[in-house]
Amino acid sequence: MSDPDRLKRVDALLDDLLPPPRVRAKLRIAAGLTQQEVAEAVGVKRLAVTRWELGETHPRRPHRAVYLHLLNRLAERYPEAAVPDEGMPTPTSEGGSG
């Protein structure tokens, strides 16, 4: 594999990172959305959104891409909500579940 291909793979990994769970909830709340509304837009049950916001599970494909798109758009509109709280833990491995 050539170096440009490796760089593209690294970029793809970074572009696919979800914000920390509490930031996910802050973005939703800043937009005035309910967990049910997010769930319906993404195509999952409300419980899945609850678990994503608590950091208990993480969305899997294809829901991950849709949820990430929603969060990115919300972060553009509500940049103050996209800032992690001081002392907020950093994201760990985000294998999918939920």
Short mmCIF file of N, CA, C and O in Angstrom, two decimals:
data_model
loop_
_atom_site.label_atom_id
_atom_site.label_comp_id
_atom_site.label_asym_id
_atom_site.label_seq_id
_atom_site.Cartn_x
_atom_site.Cartn_y
_atom_site.Cartn_z
N MET A 1 0.85 -1.18 0.00
CA MET A 1 0.00 0.00 0.00
C MET A 1 0.90 1.24 0.00
O MET A 1 1.85 1.32 0.76
N SER A 2 0.57 2.20 -0.84
CA SER A 2 1.38 3.40 -0.92
C SER A 2 1.06 4.34 0.24
O SER A 2 0.02 4.25 0.88
N ASP A 3 1.97 5.27 0.50
CA ASP A 3 1.78 6.22 1.60
C ASP A 3 0.52 7.07 1.45
O ASP A 3 -0.18 7.29 2.44
N PRO A 4 0.19 7.57 0.22
CA PRO A 4 -1.07 8.34 0.11
C PRO A 4 -2.29 7.52 0.51
O PRO A 4 -3.23 8.04 1.10
N ASP A 5 -2.29 6.22 0.19
CA ASP A 5 -3.41 5.37 0.58
C ASP A 5 -3.50 5.25 2.10
O ASP A 5 -4.59 5.26 2.66
N ARG A 6 -2.36 5.13 2.75
CA ARG A 6 -2.35 5.04 4.22
C ARG A 6 -2.87 6.34 4.83
O ARG A 6 -3.60 6.33 5.82
N LEU A 7 -2.47 7.46 4.25
CA LEU A 7 -2.93 8.75 4.77
C LEU A 7 -4.44 8.87 4.63
O LEU A 7 -5.12 9.39 5.52
N LYS A 8 -4.98 8.40 3.53
CA LYS A 8 -6.44 8.44 3.33
C LYS A 8 -7.14 7.56 4.36
O LYS A 8 -8.20 7.92 4.87
N ARG A 9 -6.55 6.42 4.67
CA ARG A 9 -7.15 5.53 5.67
C ARG A 9 -7.13 6.17 7.05
O ARG A 9 -8.09 6.06 7.81
N VAL A 10 -6.05 6.87 7.38
CA VAL A 10 -5.96 7.56 8.66
C VAL A 10 -7.01 8.68 8.71
O VAL A 10 -7.71 8.84 9.71
N ASP A 11 -7.12 9.45 7.63
CA ASP A 11 -8.12 10.52 7.59
C ASP A 11 -9.52 9.96 7.78
O ASP A 11 -10.34 10.55 8.48
N ALA A 12 -9.80 8.82 7.16
CA ALA A 12 -11.12 8.21 7.28
C ALA A 12 -11.41 7.82 8.73
O ALA A 12 -12.53 7.98 9.22
N LEU A 13 -10.40 7.34 9.44
CA LEU A 13 -10.58 6.99 10.85
C LEU A 13 -10.91 8.23 11.68
O LEU A 13 -11.78 8.21 12.54
N LEU A 14 -10.20 9.31 11.42
CA LEU A 14 -10.42 10.53 12.20
C LEU A 14 -11.76 11.17 11.87
O LEU A 14 -12.40 11.74 12.75
N ASP A 15 -12.19 11.09 10.63
CA ASP A 15 -13.47 11.67 10.23
C ASP A 15 -14.64 10.90 10.82
O ASP A 15 -15.76 11.41 10.87
N ASP A 16 -14.40 9.67 11.27
CA ASP A 16 -15.45 8.80 11.78
C ASP A 16 -15.54 8.82 13.31
O ASP A 16 -16.29 8.05 13.90
N LEU A 17 -14.79 9.71 13.97
CA LEU A 17 -14.82 9.76 15.43
C LEU A 17 -16.06 10.50 15.93
O LEU A 17 -16.38 11.58 15.46
N LEU A 18 -16.73 9.89 16.87
CA LEU A 18 -17.88 10.52 17.51
C LEU A 18 -17.41 11.40 18.66
O LEU A 18 -16.40 11.09 19.30
N PRO A 19 -18.13 12.46 18.94
CA PRO A 19 -17.79 13.26 20.13
C PRO A 19 -18.08 12.44 21.39
O PRO A 19 -18.81 11.45 21.35
N PRO A 20 -17.53 12.87 22.52
CA PRO A 20 -17.80 12.16 23.78
C PRO A 20 -19.31 12.10 24.04
O PRO A 20 -20.07 12.98 23.61
N PRO A 21 -19.76 11.08 24.76
CA PRO A 21 -21.20 10.90 25.00
C PRO A 21 -21.92 12.13 25.54
O PRO A 21 -23.00 12.47 25.07
N ARG A 22 -21.33 12.84 26.51
CA ARG A 22 -22.02 14.00 27.08
C ARG A 22 -22.15 15.13 26.06
O ARG A 22 -23.12 15.88 26.10
N VAL A 23 -21.21 15.23 25.14
CA VAL A 23 -21.31 16.25 24.09
C VAL A 23 -22.45 15.88 23.14
O VAL A 23 -23.17 16.75 22.67
N ARG A 24 -22.63 14.60 22.89
CA ARG A 24 -23.74 14.15 22.03
C ARG A 24 -25.06 14.64 22.61
O ARG A 24 -25.91 15.19 21.90
N ALA A 25 -25.23 14.46 23.92
CA ALA A 25 -26.46 14.90 24.58
C ALA A 25 -26.57 16.42 24.56
O ALA A 25 -27.66 16.96 24.31
N LYS A 26 -25.46 17.13 24.81
CA LYS A 26 -25.49 18.59 24.81
C LYS A 26 -25.91 19.13 23.45
O LYS A 26 -26.66 20.10 23.37
N LEU A 27 -25.42 18.52 22.38
CA LEU A 27 -25.78 18.97 21.04
C LEU A 27 -27.27 18.78 20.78
O LEU A 27 -27.95 19.66 20.26
N ARG A 28 -27.77 17.62 21.18
CA ARG A 28 -29.21 17.33 20.99
C ARG A 28 -30.06 18.33 21.76
O ARG A 28 -31.01 18.90 21.23
N ILE A 29 -29.69 18.56 23.01
CA ILE A 29 -30.45 19.47 23.86
C ILE A 29 -30.38 20.90 23.33
O ILE A 29 -31.37 21.62 23.32
N ALA A 30 -29.21 21.31 22.87
CA ALA A 30 -29.05 22.67 22.33
C ALA A 30 -29.98 22.90 21.14
O ALA A 30 -30.49 24.00 20.94
N ALA A 31 -30.22 21.84 20.38
CA ALA A 31 -31.11 21.94 19.22
C ALA A 31 -32.57 21.80 19.61
O ALA A 31 -33.45 21.96 18.76
N GLY A 32 -32.84 21.48 20.86
CA GLY A 32 -34.22 21.31 21.30
C GLY A 32 -34.84 20.02 20.80
O GLY A 32 -36.06 19.93 20.64
N LEU A 33 -34.01 19.02 20.55
CA LEU A 33 -34.50 17.74 20.05
C LEU A 33 -34.65 16.74 21.19
O LEU A 33 -33.86 16.75 22.14
N THR A 34 -35.63 15.87 21.06
CA THR A 34 -35.79 14.78 22.03
C THR A 34 -35.00 13.57 21.55
O THR A 34 -34.64 13.46 20.37
N GLN A 35 -34.75 12.66 22.47
CA GLN A 35 -34.10 11.41 22.07
C GLN A 35 -34.97 10.66 21.07
O GLN A 35 -34.44 10.03 20.14
N GLN A 36 -36.27 10.73 21.22
CA GLN A 36 -37.17 10.06 20.29
C GLN A 36 -37.04 10.64 18.89
O GLN A 36 -37.01 9.90 17.90
N GLU A 37 -36.94 11.97 18.78
CA GLU A 37 -36.79 12.59 17.46
C GLU A 37 -35.48 12.18 16.79
O GLU A 37 -35.46 11.89 15.59
N VAL A 38 -34.41 12.13 17.57
CA VAL A 38 -33.12 11.69 17.03
C VAL A 38 -33.21 10.24 16.60
O VAL A 38 -32.76 9.86 15.51
N ALA A 39 -33.82 9.41 17.43
CA ALA A 39 -33.96 7.99 17.12
C ALA A 39 -34.72 7.79 15.81
O ALA A 39 -34.31 6.99 14.96
N GLU A 40 -35.82 8.51 15.64
CA GLU A 40 -36.61 8.37 14.42
C GLU A 40 -35.82 8.83 13.20
O GLU A 40 -35.89 8.20 12.14
N ALA A 41 -35.05 9.91 13.34
CA ALA A 41 -34.26 10.42 12.22
C ALA A 41 -33.15 9.45 11.84
O ALA A 41 -32.86 9.26 10.65
N VAL A 42 -32.55 8.82 12.83
CA VAL A 42 -31.43 7.91 12.58
C VAL A 42 -31.92 6.51 12.19
O VAL A 42 -31.23 5.79 11.48
N GLY A 43 -33.11 6.15 12.65
CA GLY A 43 -33.65 4.83 12.32
C GLY A 43 -33.40 3.77 13.37
O GLY A 43 -33.21 2.60 13.06
N VAL A 44 -33.39 4.22 14.64
CA VAL A 44 -33.18 3.29 15.75
C VAL A 44 -34.25 3.54 16.81
O VAL A 44 -35.06 4.45 16.68
N LYS A 45 -34.21 2.75 17.87
CA LYS A 45 -35.12 2.97 19.00
C LYS A 45 -34.54 4.03 19.92
O LYS A 45 -33.32 4.25 19.96
N ARG A 46 -35.41 4.69 20.68
CA ARG A 46 -34.98 5.73 21.60
C ARG A 46 -33.95 5.21 22.59
O ARG A 46 -33.00 5.90 22.96
N LEU A 47 -34.09 3.97 23.02
CA LEU A 47 -33.15 3.38 23.98
C LEU A 47 -31.73 3.38 23.44
O LEU A 47 -30.77 3.57 24.18
N ALA A 48 -31.57 3.18 22.13
CA ALA A 48 -30.23 3.20 21.53
C ALA A 48 -29.60 4.58 21.70
O ALA A 48 -28.43 4.69 22.07
N VAL A 49 -30.38 5.63 21.45
CA VAL A 49 -29.86 7.00 21.60
C VAL A 49 -29.50 7.26 23.05
O VAL A 49 -28.45 7.85 23.36
N THR A 50 -30.33 6.80 23.97
CA THR A 50 -30.04 6.95 25.40
C THR A 50 -28.70 6.30 25.72
O THR A 50 -27.86 6.91 26.39
N ARG A 51 -28.49 5.10 25.26
CA ARG A 51 -27.25 4.38 25.54
C ARG A 51 -26.04 5.05 24.88
O ARG A 51 -24.96 5.07 25.46
N TRP A 52 -26.23 5.59 23.68
CA TRP A 52 -25.13 6.31 23.01
C TRP A 52 -24.75 7.54 23.82
O TRP A 52 -23.57 7.85 23.96
N GLU A 53 -25.74 8.25 24.35
CA GLU A 53 -25.48 9.47 25.11
C GLU A 53 -24.89 9.17 26.49
O GLU A 53 -24.23 10.03 27.07
N LEU A 54 -25.12 8.00 27.00
CA LEU A 54 -24.54 7.60 28.28
C LEU A 54 -23.17 6.94 28.10
O LEU A 54 -22.46 6.70 29.07
N GLY A 55 -22.81 6.64 26.86
CA GLY A 55 -21.53 5.98 26.58
C GLY A 55 -21.56 4.49 26.86
O GLY A 55 -20.52 3.85 26.90
N GLU A 56 -22.76 3.93 27.01
CA GLU A 56 -22.89 2.49 27.27
C GLU A 56 -22.65 1.68 26.00
O GLU A 56 -22.13 0.57 26.07
N THR A 57 -23.08 2.23 24.87
CA THR A 57 -22.88 1.58 23.58
C THR A 57 -22.54 2.67 22.56
O THR A 57 -22.63 3.86 22.86
N HIS A 58 -22.16 2.24 21.39
CA HIS A 58 -21.85 3.17 20.30
C HIS A 58 -22.56 2.68 19.05
O HIS A 58 -22.71 1.47 18.85
N PRO A 59 -23.00 3.61 18.21
CA PRO A 59 -23.74 3.20 17.01
C PRO A 59 -22.85 2.43 16.03
O PRO A 59 -21.66 2.69 15.91
N ARG A 60 -23.49 1.49 15.38
CA ARG A 60 -22.82 0.70 14.33
C ARG A 60 -23.32 1.15 12.98
O ARG A 60 -24.34 1.83 12.87
N ARG A 61 -22.62 0.76 11.94
CA ARG A 61 -23.05 1.06 10.58
C ARG A 61 -24.37 0.39 10.32
O ARG A 61 -24.61 -0.69 10.84
N PRO A 62 -25.26 0.94 9.59
CA PRO A 62 -25.21 2.21 8.88
C PRO A 62 -25.67 3.38 9.76
O PRO A 62 -25.56 4.54 9.36
N HIS A 63 -26.14 3.09 10.96
CA HIS A 63 -26.66 4.14 11.84
C HIS A 63 -25.56 5.10 12.29
O HIS A 63 -25.81 6.28 12.51
N ARG A 64 -24.34 4.59 12.42
CA ARG A 64 -23.22 5.43 12.86
C ARG A 64 -23.02 6.61 11.92
O ARG A 64 -22.86 7.74 12.37
N ALA A 65 -23.03 6.36 10.63
CA ALA A 65 -22.80 7.44 9.65
C ALA A 65 -23.90 8.49 9.73
O ALA A 65 -23.63 9.70 9.67
N VAL A 66 -25.14 8.05 9.88
CA VAL A 66 -26.26 8.99 9.96
C VAL A 66 -26.18 9.80 11.25
O VAL A 66 -26.35 11.02 11.24
N TYR A 67 -25.91 9.13 12.35
CA TYR A 67 -25.81 9.81 13.65
C TYR A 67 -24.64 10.79 13.65
O TYR A 67 -24.77 11.93 14.12
N LEU A 68 -23.51 10.38 13.11
CA LEU A 68 -22.35 11.26 13.03
C LEU A 68 -22.66 12.49 12.17
O LEU A 68 -22.28 13.61 12.52
N HIS A 69 -23.37 12.29 11.08
CA HIS A 69 -23.76 13.42 10.22
C HIS A 69 -24.65 14.39 11.01
O HIS A 69 -24.44 15.61 10.95
N LEU A 70 -25.60 13.86 11.75
CA LEU A 70 -26.47 14.70 12.57
C LEU A 70 -25.65 15.49 13.59
O LEU A 70 -25.81 16.70 13.73
N LEU A 71 -24.76 14.81 14.30
CA LEU A 71 -23.94 15.48 15.31
C LEU A 71 -23.06 16.56 14.70
O LEU A 71 -22.90 17.64 15.27
N ASN A 72 -22.49 16.28 13.54
CA ASN A 72 -21.63 17.27 12.88
C ASN A 72 -22.43 18.50 12.47
O ASN A 72 -21.98 19.64 12.63
N ARG A 73 -23.63 18.30 11.97
CA ARG A 73 -24.48 19.44 11.59
C ARG A 73 -24.90 20.23 12.81
O ARG A 73 -24.93 21.47 12.78
N LEU A 74 -25.23 19.54 13.91
CA LEU A 74 -25.59 20.23 15.14
C LEU A 74 -24.39 21.02 15.69
O LEU A 74 -24.56 22.13 16.18
N ALA A 75 -23.19 20.45 15.58
CA ALA A 75 -21.99 21.15 16.06
C ALA A 75 -21.73 22.42 15.26
O ALA A 75 -21.24 23.41 15.81
N GLU A 76 -22.08 22.41 13.98
CA GLU A 76 -21.94 23.61 13.15
C GLU A 76 -22.90 24.70 13.64
O GLU A 76 -22.53 25.87 13.67
N ARG A 77 -24.10 24.31 14.00
CA ARG A 77 -25.12 25.28 14.43
C ARG A 77 -24.95 25.71 15.88
O ARG A 77 -25.33 26.82 16.24
N TYR A 78 -24.45 24.81 16.71
CA TYR A 78 -24.34 25.07 18.15
C TYR A 78 -22.91 24.76 18.61
O TYR A 78 -22.68 23.82 19.38
N PRO A 79 -21.93 25.55 18.14
CA PRO A 79 -20.53 25.24 18.47
C PRO A 79 -20.24 25.26 19.98
O PRO A 79 -19.37 24.51 20.44
N GLU A 80 -20.98 26.06 20.73
CA GLU A 80 -20.75 26.11 22.17
C GLU A 80 -21.10 24.77 22.83
O GLU A 80 -20.51 24.40 23.84
N ALA A 81 -22.05 24.05 22.28
CA ALA A 81 -22.45 22.75 22.83
C ALA A 81 -21.47 21.65 22.43
O ALA A 81 -21.45 20.59 23.06
N ALA A 82 -20.66 21.90 21.42
CA ALA A 82 -19.72 20.89 20.94
C ALA A 82 -18.43 20.86 21.74
O ALA A 82 -17.60 19.97 21.55
N VAL A 83 -18.26 21.81 22.66
CA VAL A 83 -17.05 21.88 23.46
C VAL A 83 -17.17 20.94 24.64
O VAL A 83 -18.12 21.05 25.42
N PRO A 84 -16.21 20.00 24.78
CA PRO A 84 -16.27 19.09 25.93
C PRO A 84 -16.13 19.85 27.24
O PRO A 84 -15.42 20.85 27.32
N ASP A 85 -16.83 19.37 28.25
CA ASP A 85 -16.72 19.96 29.59
C ASP A 85 -15.31 19.72 30.12
O ASP A 85 -14.69 18.70 29.82
N GLU A 86 -14.84 20.65 30.95
CA GLU A 86 -13.54 20.46 31.56
C GLU A 86 -13.58 19.21 32.44
O GLU A 86 -14.54 18.98 33.17
N GLY A 87 -12.55 18.41 32.32
CA GLY A 87 -12.50 17.18 33.09
C GLY A 87 -13.26 16.03 32.46
O GLY A 87 -13.32 14.94 33.00
N MET A 88 -13.86 16.28 31.28
CA MET A 88 -14.61 15.23 30.61
C MET A 88 -13.62 14.17 30.09
O MET A 88 -12.61 14.51 29.51
N PRO A 89 -13.89 12.91 30.32
CA PRO A 89 -12.98 11.88 29.83
C PRO A 89 -12.90 11.91 28.32
O PRO A 89 -13.84 12.28 27.63
N THR A 90 -11.75 11.51 27.82
CA THR A 90 -11.57 11.45 26.37
C THR A 90 -12.20 10.17 25.85
O THR A 90 -12.32 9.19 26.58
N PRO A 91 -12.60 10.15 24.58
CA PRO A 91 -13.22 8.95 24.04
C PRO A 91 -12.25 7.79 24.01
O PRO A 91 -11.06 7.97 23.77
N THR A 92 -12.76 6.62 24.27
CA THR A 92 -11.96 5.42 24.17
C THR A 92 -12.34 4.70 22.91
O THR A 92 -13.04 5.24 22.07
N SER A 93 -11.91 3.49 22.76
CA SER A 93 -12.24 2.72 21.58
C SER A 93 -13.75 2.70 21.41
O SER A 93 -14.50 2.49 22.36
N GLU A 94 -14.20 2.93 20.19
CA GLU A 94 -15.63 3.01 19.95
C GLU A 94 -16.10 1.93 18.98
O GLU A 94 -16.56 2.19 17.90
N GLY A 95 -15.92 0.69 19.39
CA GLY A 95 -16.48 -0.39 18.61
C GLY A 95 -17.98 -0.26 18.63
O GLY A 95 -18.52 0.39 19.49
N GLY A 96 -18.65 -0.82 17.68
CA GLY A 96 -20.08 -0.60 17.57
C GLY A 96 -20.91 -1.49 18.47
O GLY A 96 -20.55 -2.60 18.77
N SER A 97 -22.03 -0.97 18.83
CA SER A 97 -23.04 -1.71 19.57
C SER A 97 -24.27 -0.83 19.67
O SER A 97 -24.17 0.32 20.03
N GLY A 98 -25.42 -1.37 19.31
CA GLY A 98 -26.63 -0.59 19.50
C GLY A 98 -27.24 -0.06 18.30
O GLY A 98 -26.97 0.24 17.28
#
